[in-house]
Coordinates of C-alpha atoms and ligand atoms in Angstrom, one line a residue:
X1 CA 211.4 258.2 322.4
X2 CA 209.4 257.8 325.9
X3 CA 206.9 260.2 327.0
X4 CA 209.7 261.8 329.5
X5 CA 212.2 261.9 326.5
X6 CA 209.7 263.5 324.3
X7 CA 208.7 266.5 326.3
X8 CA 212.1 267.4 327.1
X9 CA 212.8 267.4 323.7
X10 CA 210.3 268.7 322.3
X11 CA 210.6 271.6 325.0
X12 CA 214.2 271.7 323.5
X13 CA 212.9 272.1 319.8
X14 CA 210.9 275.1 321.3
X15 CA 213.7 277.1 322.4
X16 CA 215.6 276.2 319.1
X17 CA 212.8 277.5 317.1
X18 CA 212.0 281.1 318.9
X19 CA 216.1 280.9 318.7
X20 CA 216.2 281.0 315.8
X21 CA 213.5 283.1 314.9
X22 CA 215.3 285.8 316.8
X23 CA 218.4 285.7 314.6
X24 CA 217.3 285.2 311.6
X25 CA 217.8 288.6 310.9
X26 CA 221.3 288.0 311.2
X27 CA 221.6 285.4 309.2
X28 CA 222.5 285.6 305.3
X29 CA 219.1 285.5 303.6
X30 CA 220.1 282.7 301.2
X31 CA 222.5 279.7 300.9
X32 CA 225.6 278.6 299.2
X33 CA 224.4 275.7 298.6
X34 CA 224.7 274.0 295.0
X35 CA 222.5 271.3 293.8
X36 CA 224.0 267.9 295.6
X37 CA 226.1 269.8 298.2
X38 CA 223.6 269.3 300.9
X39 CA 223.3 265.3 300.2
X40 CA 227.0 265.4 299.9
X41 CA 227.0 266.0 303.7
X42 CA 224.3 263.5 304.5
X43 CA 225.3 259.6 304.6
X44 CA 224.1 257.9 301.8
X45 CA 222.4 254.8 303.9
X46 CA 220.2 255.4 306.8
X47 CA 221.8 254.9 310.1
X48 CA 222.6 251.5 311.6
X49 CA 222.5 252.8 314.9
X50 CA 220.6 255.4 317.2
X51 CA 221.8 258.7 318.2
X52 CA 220.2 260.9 321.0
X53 CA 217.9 264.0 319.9
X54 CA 220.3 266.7 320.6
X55 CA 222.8 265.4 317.6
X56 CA 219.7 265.6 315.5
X57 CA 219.0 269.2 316.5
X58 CA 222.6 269.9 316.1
X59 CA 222.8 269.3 312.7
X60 CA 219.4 271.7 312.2
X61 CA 221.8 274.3 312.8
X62 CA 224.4 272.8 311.3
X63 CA 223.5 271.5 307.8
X64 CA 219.8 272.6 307.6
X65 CA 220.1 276.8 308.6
X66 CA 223.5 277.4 306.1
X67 CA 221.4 275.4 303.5
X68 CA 218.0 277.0 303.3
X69 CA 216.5 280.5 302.3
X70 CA 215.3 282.2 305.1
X71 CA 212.0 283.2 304.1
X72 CA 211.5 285.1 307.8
X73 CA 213.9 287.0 307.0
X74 CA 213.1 290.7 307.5
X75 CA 215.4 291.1 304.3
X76 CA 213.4 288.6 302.0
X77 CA 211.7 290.7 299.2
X78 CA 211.6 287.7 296.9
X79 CA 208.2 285.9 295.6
X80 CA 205.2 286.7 297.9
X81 CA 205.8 285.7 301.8
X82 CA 205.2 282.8 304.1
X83 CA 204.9 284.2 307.0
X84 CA 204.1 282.4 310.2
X85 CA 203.8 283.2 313.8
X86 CA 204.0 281.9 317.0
X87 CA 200.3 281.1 317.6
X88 CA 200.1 279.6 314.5
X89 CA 203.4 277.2 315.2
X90 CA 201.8 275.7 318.4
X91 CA 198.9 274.7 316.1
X92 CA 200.6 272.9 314.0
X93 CA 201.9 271.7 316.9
X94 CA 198.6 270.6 318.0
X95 CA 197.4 269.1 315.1
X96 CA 200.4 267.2 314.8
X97 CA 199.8 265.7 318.5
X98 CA 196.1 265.1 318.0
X99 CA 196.9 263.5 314.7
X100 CA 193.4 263.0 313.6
X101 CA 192.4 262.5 310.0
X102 CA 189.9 264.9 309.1
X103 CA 188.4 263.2 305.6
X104 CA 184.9 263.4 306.9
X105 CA 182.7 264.6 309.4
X106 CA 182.5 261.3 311.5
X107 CA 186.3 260.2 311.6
X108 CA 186.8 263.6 313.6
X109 CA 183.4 265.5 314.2
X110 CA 185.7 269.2 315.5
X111 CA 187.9 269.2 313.1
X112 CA 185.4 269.5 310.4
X113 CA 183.3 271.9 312.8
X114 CA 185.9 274.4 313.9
X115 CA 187.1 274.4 310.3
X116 CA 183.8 275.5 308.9
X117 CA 183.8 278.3 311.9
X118 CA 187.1 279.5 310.8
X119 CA 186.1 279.9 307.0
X120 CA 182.6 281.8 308.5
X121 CA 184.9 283.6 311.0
X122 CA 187.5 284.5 308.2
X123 CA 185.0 286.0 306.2
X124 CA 183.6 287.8 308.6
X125 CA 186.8 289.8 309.2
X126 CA 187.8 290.1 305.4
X127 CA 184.1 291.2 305.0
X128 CA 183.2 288.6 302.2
X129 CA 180.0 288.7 300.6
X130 CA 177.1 286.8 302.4
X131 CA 176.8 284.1 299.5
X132 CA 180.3 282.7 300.6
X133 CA 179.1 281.7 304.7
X134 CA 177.5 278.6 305.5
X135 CA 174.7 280.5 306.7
X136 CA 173.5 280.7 302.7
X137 CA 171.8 278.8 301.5
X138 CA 174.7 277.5 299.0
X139 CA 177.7 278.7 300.1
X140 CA 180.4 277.6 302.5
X141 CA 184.0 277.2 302.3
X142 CA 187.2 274.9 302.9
X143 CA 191.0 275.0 304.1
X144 CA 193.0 273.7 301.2
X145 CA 196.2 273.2 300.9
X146 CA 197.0 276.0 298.5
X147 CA 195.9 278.4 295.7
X148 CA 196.4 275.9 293.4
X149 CA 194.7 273.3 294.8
X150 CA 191.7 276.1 295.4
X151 CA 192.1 277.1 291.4
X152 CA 191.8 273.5 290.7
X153 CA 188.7 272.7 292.4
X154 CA 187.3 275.9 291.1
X155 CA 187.5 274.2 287.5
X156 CA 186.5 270.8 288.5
X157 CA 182.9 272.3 289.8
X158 CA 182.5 274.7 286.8
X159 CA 183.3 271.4 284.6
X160 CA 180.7 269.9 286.4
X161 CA 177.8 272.5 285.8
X162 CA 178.7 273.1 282.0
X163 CA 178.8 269.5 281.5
X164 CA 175.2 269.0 283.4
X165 CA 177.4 266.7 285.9
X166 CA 178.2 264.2 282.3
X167 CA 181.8 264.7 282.3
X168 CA 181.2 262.2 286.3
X169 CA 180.0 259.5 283.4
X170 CA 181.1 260.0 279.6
X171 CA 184.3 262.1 280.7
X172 CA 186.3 263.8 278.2
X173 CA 183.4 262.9 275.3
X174 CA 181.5 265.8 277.5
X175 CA 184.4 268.2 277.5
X176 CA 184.5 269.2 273.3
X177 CA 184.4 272.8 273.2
X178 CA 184.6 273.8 276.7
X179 CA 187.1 277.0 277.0
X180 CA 188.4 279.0 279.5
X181 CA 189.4 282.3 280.3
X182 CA 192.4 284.5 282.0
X183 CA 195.4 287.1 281.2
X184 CA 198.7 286.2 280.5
X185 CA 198.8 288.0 284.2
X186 CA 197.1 285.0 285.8
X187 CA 199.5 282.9 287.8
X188 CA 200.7 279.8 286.1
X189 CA 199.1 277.6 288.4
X190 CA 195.5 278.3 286.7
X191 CA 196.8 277.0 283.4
X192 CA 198.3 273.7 285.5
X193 CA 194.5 273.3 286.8
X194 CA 193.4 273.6 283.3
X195 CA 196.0 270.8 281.5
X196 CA 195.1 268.9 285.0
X197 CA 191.2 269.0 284.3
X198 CA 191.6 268.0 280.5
X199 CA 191.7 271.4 279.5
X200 CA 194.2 271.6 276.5
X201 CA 196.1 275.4 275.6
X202 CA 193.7 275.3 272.4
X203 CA 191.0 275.8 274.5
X204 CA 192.4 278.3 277.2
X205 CA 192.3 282.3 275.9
X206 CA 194.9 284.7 277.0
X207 CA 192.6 288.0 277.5
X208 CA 194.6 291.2 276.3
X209 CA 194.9 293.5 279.6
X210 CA 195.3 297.2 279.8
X211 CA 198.6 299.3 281.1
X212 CA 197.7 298.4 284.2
X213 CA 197.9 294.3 283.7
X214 CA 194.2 294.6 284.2
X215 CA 192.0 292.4 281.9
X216 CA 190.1 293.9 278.7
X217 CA 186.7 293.1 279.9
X218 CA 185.7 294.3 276.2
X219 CA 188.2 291.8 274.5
X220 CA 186.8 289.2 277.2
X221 CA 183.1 289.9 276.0
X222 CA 184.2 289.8 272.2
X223 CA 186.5 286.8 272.7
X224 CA 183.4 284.7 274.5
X225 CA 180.9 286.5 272.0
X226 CA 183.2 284.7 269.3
X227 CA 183.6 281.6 270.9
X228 CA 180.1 281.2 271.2
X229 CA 179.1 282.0 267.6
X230 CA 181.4 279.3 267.0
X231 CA 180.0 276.6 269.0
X232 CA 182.3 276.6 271.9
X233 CA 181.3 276.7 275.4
X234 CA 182.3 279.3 277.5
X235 CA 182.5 277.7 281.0
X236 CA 185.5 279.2 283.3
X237 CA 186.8 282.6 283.7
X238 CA 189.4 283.3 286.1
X239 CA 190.4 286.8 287.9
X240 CA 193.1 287.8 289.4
X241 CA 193.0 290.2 292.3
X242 CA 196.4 291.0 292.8
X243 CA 198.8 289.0 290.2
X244 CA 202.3 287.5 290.9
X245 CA 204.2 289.5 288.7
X246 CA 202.7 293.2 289.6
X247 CA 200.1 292.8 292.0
X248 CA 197.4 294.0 289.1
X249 CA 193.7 293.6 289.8
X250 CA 191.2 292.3 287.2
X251 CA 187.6 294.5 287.4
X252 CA 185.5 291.8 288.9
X253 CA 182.5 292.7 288.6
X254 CA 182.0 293.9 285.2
X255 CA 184.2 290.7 283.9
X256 CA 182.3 288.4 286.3
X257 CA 179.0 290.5 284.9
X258 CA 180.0 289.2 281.0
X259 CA 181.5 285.9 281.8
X260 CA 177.8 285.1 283.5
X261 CA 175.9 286.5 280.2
X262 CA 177.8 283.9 278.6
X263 CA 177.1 281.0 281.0
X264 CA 180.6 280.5 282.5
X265 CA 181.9 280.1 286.2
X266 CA 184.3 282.9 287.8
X267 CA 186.7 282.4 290.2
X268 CA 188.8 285.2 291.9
X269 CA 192.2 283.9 293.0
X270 CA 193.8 286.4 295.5
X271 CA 195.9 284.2 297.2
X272 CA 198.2 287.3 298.2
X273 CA 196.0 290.3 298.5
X274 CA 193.0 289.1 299.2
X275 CA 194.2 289.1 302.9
X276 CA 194.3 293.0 302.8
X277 CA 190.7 292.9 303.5
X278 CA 191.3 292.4 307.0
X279 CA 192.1 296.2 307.0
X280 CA 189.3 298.2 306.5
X281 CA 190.5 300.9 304.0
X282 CA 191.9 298.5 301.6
X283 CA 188.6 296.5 301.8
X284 CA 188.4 297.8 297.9
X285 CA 190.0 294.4 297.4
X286 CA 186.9 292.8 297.9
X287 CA 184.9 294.8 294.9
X288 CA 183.1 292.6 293.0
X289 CA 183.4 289.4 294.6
X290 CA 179.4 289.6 295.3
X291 CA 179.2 288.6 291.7
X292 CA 181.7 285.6 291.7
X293 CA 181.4 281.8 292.2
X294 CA 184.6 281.0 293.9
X295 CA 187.2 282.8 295.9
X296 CA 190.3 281.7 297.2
X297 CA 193.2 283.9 299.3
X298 CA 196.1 282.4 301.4
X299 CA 196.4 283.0 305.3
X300 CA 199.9 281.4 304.9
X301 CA 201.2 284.3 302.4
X302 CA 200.6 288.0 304.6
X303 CA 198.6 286.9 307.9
X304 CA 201.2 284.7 309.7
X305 CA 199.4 281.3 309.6
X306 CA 202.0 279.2 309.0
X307 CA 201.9 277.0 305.2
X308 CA 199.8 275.4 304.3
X309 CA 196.3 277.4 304.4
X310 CA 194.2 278.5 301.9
X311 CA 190.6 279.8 302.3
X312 CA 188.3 278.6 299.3
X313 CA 185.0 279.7 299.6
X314 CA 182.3 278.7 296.2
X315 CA 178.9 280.0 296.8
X316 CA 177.7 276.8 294.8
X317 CA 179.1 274.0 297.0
X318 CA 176.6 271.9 295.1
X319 CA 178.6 272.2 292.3
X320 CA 181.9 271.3 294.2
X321 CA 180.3 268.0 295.5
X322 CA 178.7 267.4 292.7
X323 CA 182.2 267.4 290.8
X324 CA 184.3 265.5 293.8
X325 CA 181.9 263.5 295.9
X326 CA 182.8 259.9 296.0
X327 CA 181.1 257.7 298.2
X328 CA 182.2 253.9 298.7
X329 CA 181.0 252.0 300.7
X330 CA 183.7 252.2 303.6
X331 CA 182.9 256.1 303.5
X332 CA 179.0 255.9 304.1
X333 CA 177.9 257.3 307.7
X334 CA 174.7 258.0 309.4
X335 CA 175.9 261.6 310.0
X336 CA 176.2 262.3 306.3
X337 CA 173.3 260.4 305.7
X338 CA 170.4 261.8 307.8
X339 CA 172.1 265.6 309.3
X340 CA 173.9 266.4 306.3
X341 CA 177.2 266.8 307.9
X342 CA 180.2 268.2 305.8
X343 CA 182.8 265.6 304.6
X344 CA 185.4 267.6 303.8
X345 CA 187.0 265.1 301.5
X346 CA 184.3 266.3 299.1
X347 CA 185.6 270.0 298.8
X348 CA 188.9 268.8 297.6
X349 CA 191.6 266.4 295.6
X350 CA 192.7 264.4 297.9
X351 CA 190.8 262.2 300.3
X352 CA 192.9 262.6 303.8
X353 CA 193.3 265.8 305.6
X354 CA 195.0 267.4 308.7
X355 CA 193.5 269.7 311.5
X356 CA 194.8 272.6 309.8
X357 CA 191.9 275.2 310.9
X358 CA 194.2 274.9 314.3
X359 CA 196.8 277.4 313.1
X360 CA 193.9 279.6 312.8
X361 CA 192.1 279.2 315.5
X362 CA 195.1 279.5 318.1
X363 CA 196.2 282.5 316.3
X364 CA 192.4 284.2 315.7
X365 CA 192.2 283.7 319.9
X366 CA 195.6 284.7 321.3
X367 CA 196.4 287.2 319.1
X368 CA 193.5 288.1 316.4
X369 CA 193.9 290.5 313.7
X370 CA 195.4 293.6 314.5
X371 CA 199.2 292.2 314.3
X372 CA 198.6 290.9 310.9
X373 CA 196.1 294.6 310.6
X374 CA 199.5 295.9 312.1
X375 CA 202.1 294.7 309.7
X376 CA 199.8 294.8 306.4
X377 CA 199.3 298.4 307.3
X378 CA 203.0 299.2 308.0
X379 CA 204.3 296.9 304.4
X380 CA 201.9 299.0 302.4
X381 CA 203.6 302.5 304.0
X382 CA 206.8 301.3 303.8
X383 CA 206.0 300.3 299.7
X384 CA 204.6 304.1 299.3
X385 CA 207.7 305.3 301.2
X386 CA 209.9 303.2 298.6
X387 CA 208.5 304.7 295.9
X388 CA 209.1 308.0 296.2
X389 CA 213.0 306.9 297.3
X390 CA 212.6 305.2 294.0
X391 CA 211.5 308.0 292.1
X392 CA 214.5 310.7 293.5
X393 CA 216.6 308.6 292.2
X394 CA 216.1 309.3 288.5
X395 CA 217.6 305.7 287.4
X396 CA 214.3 304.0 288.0
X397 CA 210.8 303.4 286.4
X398 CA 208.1 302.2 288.2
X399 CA 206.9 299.6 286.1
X400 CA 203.3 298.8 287.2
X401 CA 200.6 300.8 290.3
X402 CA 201.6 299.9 293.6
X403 CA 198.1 300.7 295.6
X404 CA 199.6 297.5 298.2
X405 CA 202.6 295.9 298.5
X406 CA 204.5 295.0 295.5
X407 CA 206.9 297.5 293.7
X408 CA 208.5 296.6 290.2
X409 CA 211.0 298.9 289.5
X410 CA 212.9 298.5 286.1
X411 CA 216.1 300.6 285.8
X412 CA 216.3 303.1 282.8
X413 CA 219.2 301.2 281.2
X414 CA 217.0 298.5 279.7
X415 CA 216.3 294.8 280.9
X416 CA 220.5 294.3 280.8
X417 CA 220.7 296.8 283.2
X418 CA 217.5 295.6 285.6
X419 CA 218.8 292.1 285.2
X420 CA 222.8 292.7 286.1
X421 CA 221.1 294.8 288.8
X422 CA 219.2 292.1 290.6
X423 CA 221.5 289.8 290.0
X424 CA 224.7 291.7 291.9
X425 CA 222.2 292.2 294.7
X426 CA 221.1 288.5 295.2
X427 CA 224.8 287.3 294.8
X428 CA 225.4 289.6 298.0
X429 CA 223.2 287.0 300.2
X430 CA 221.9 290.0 302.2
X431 CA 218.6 290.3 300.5
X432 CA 216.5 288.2 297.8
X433 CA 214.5 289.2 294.9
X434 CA 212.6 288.2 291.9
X435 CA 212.7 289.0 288.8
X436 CA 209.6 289.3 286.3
X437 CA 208.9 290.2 282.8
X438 CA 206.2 293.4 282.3
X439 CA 205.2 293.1 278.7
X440 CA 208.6 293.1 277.8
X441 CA 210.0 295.2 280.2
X442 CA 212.7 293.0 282.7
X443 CA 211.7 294.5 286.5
X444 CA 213.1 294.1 290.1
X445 CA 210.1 292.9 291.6
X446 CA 210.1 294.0 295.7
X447 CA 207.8 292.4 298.0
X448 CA 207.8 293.7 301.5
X449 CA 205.0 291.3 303.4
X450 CA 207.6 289.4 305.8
X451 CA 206.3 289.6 309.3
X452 CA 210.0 291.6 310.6
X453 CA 210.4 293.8 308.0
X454 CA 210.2 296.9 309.2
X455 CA 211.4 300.2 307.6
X456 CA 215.2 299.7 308.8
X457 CA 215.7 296.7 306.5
X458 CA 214.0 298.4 303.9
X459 CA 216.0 301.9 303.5
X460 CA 219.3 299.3 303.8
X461 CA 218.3 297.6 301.3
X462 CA 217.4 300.3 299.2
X463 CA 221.1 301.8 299.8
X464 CA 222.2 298.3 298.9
X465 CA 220.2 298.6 295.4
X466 CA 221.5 302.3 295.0
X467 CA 225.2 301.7 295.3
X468 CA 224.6 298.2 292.7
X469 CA 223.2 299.4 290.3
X470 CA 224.2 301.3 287.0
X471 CA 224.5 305.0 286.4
X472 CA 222.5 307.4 284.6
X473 CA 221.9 305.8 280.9
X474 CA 223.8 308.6 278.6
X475 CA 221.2 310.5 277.0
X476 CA 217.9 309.8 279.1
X477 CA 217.0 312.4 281.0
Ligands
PLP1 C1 201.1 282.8 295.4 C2 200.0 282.8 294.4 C3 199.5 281.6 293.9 C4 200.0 280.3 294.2 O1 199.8 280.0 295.5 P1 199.9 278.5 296.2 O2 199.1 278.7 297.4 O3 201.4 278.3 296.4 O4 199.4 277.6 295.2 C5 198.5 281.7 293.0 N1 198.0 282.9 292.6 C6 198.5 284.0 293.0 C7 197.9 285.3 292.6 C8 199.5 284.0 294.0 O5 200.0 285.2 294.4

């Protein structure tokens, strides 16, 4: 492709992708597709020959749209979002054209730079406590790639400080006895951490949570009281503000309060609502988080900056270097050795990185906050509007609080009932969502967090759900 060929094309996959983000309302939220139907149409050896860009672009419309779930749907209620916006595209776009490697400080001083901004700027808006900027003297934070990877490195540092930095040398000899801390509530990607860091299901402890899906911070305290008498080491607790399933929040700072009587590390993952701090009166989301270690919520989920972005913040970076810092000699610099530059391949897993603080930057300038203010605003009316729909109706339960977002409605019938339910919904391709299990209880979980949802799609849907599902269970009133 020559320069010439290249813009036109790529001016080309421009129009194809506001296009398409146009119509994807009209589009059938999910696929048809089967596993192998989609290799089925592609040949099975790479081509011999060259074709022109527009065949390729064809077949985006032609095998890629019928075959994928449309997550910008304004219908898509499934999961948690991935919104993205325009702003954030053309960063992508840019990092993708600059196609700099951002491992450390010297092999691309502004990508590390504006990155560290971002995170300061980020917290700023969400109105993060003062021991998460770089202005601190200990905090700071990072872009990862996703809530995972943010859990993940949240463990490796608290590994690091309960082990006095031996598990770097002796390894797992220095691990006996560590244990960890969450509810069944947590998202399954802190127990992944765990098993990744060495951290067996022996030593993990489900916490009992209340009606709401809270955690007991009084079984957390007896459980690490216990644990203690025994000999264990208490070292990680994590906290969930705002789970997968029901969008629960764990009470941070009496559970951060205990798990630092007994010596352990806290980390708050609210990869989906942490971002509701960007509006002032749901700020509540923050409460607590002056008492935590490490914090991690997802631009890419409810603010429009397109996958992947995470914000980790630790207010012991010390303890994050000291876990993942690596330095051979290839990697030495003057930078890192006399200023004290950030190498950002020390804040996470792997060693390369892209310019991903971009997709935040473009969108933070053109556009700032008050479309993502806009649309988190208008999701959580539209939830609260739902609810009381949900409610006249008599066949539902509200499963779990809704103060955001998320609504988990289980229908009086039973879980047969819920789970015929959602199923004859998905199977009608005009909508999507997810199932979960409520301490026993099967429940249509409904997300409303895509960027063109608006209420339209969300009383049609509703109608949709109305005329699916089961009548009146005989005998409940
Ligand atoms: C979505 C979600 C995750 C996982 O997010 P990734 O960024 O995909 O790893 C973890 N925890 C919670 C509470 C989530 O909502």
């Amino acid at each position: 492709m020559t320069p010439d060929e290249f813009r036109a094309n790529g001016y080309a996959l421009i129009d194809w992708i506001a296009d398409y983000l146009g119509r994807v309302g009209t589009l059938p939220v999910t696929s048809e597709a089967h596993p192998g139907s989609i290799r089925a149409q592609l040949p099975a050896h790479p081509p011999e020959t060259t074709e022109p860009f527009e065949r390729v672009l064809h077949d985006l419309d032609r095998i890629v749209v019928p075959n994928i779930t449309h997550w910008q749907h304004p219908n898509f209620f499934a999961y948690f979002p991935a919104n993205i916006s325009f702003p954030s595209i053309l960063g992508e776009l840019a990092s993708a054209g600059l196609g700099v490697q951002g491992m450390s400080w010297v092999t691309s001083p502004a990508c590390t730079e504006i990155e560290s901004v971002m995170l300061d700027w980020m917290a700023e808006l969400l109105g993060l406590p003062e021991r998460f900027r770089f202005s601190s003297a200990h905090g700071g934070g990072v872009i990862q790639g996703t809530a995972s990877e943010a859990t993940l490195c949240a463990i490796l540092a608290a590994r690091w400080l309960a082990t006095d930095g031996a598990v770097n040398h002796v390894g797992a000899a220095s691990m006996t006895g560590l244990v960890a801390y969450m509810t069944s509530q947590a998202h399954a990607s802190v127990e992944k951490g765990l098993r990744i860091a060495g951290i067996g299901t022996e030593q993990i402890r489900i916490v009992p949570h209340d009606h709401f899906f809270a955690m007991d911070t009084d079984a957390l305290d007896r459980m690490m009281t216990d644990d203690r008498s025994n000999g264990l080491i208490p070292f990680f607790v994590n906290l969930t503000n705002g789970t997968t399933s029901s969008m629960a929040f764990d009470p941070v700072e009496r559970a951060a309060e205990i798990a630092h009587l007994h010596g352990a590390w806290v980390h708050v993952d609210a990869a989906m609502s942490g971002i509701a701090a960007l509006v002032p009166e749901y700020r509540w989301v923050n409460n607590g988080l002056e008492h935590v270690d490490s914090y991690a919520t997802n631009p890419h989920k409810w603010m429009g900056i397109n996958f992947d972005c995470d914000l980790f913040w630790t207010a012991h970076r010390s303890a994050l270097l000291g876990a993942l810092s690596i330095l051979p000699e290839y990697l030495r610099s003057r930078a890192l050795e006399e200023h004290d530059a950030i190498d950002y391949r020390d804040w996470q897993i792997p060693l390369g990185r892209r310019f991903r603080s971009l997709k935040l930057w473009f969108t933070l300038r053109t556009e700032g906050v008050r479309p993502a203010q806009h649309m988190i605003r208008e999701h959580v009316a539209l939830t609260q509007e739902l609810s009381q729909w949900v409610i006249a109706d008599g066949r539902f339960e509200i499963a779990a609080p809704h103060p955001l977002n998320l609504l988990c409605i289980a229908h009086r019938g039973g879980n047969a009932s819920t789970d015929a339910l959602i199923e004859r919904v998905n199977a009608t391709r005009q909508t999507l969502f997810t199932r979960t299990v409520l301490d026993h209880t099967s429940v249509l979980r409904w997300s409303i967090g895509a960027r063109q949802t608006h209420r339209e799609h969300v009383a049609e849907t509703w109608k949709l759900v109305q005329s699916l599902a089961e009548p009146h269970p005989v005998g409940i009133q």
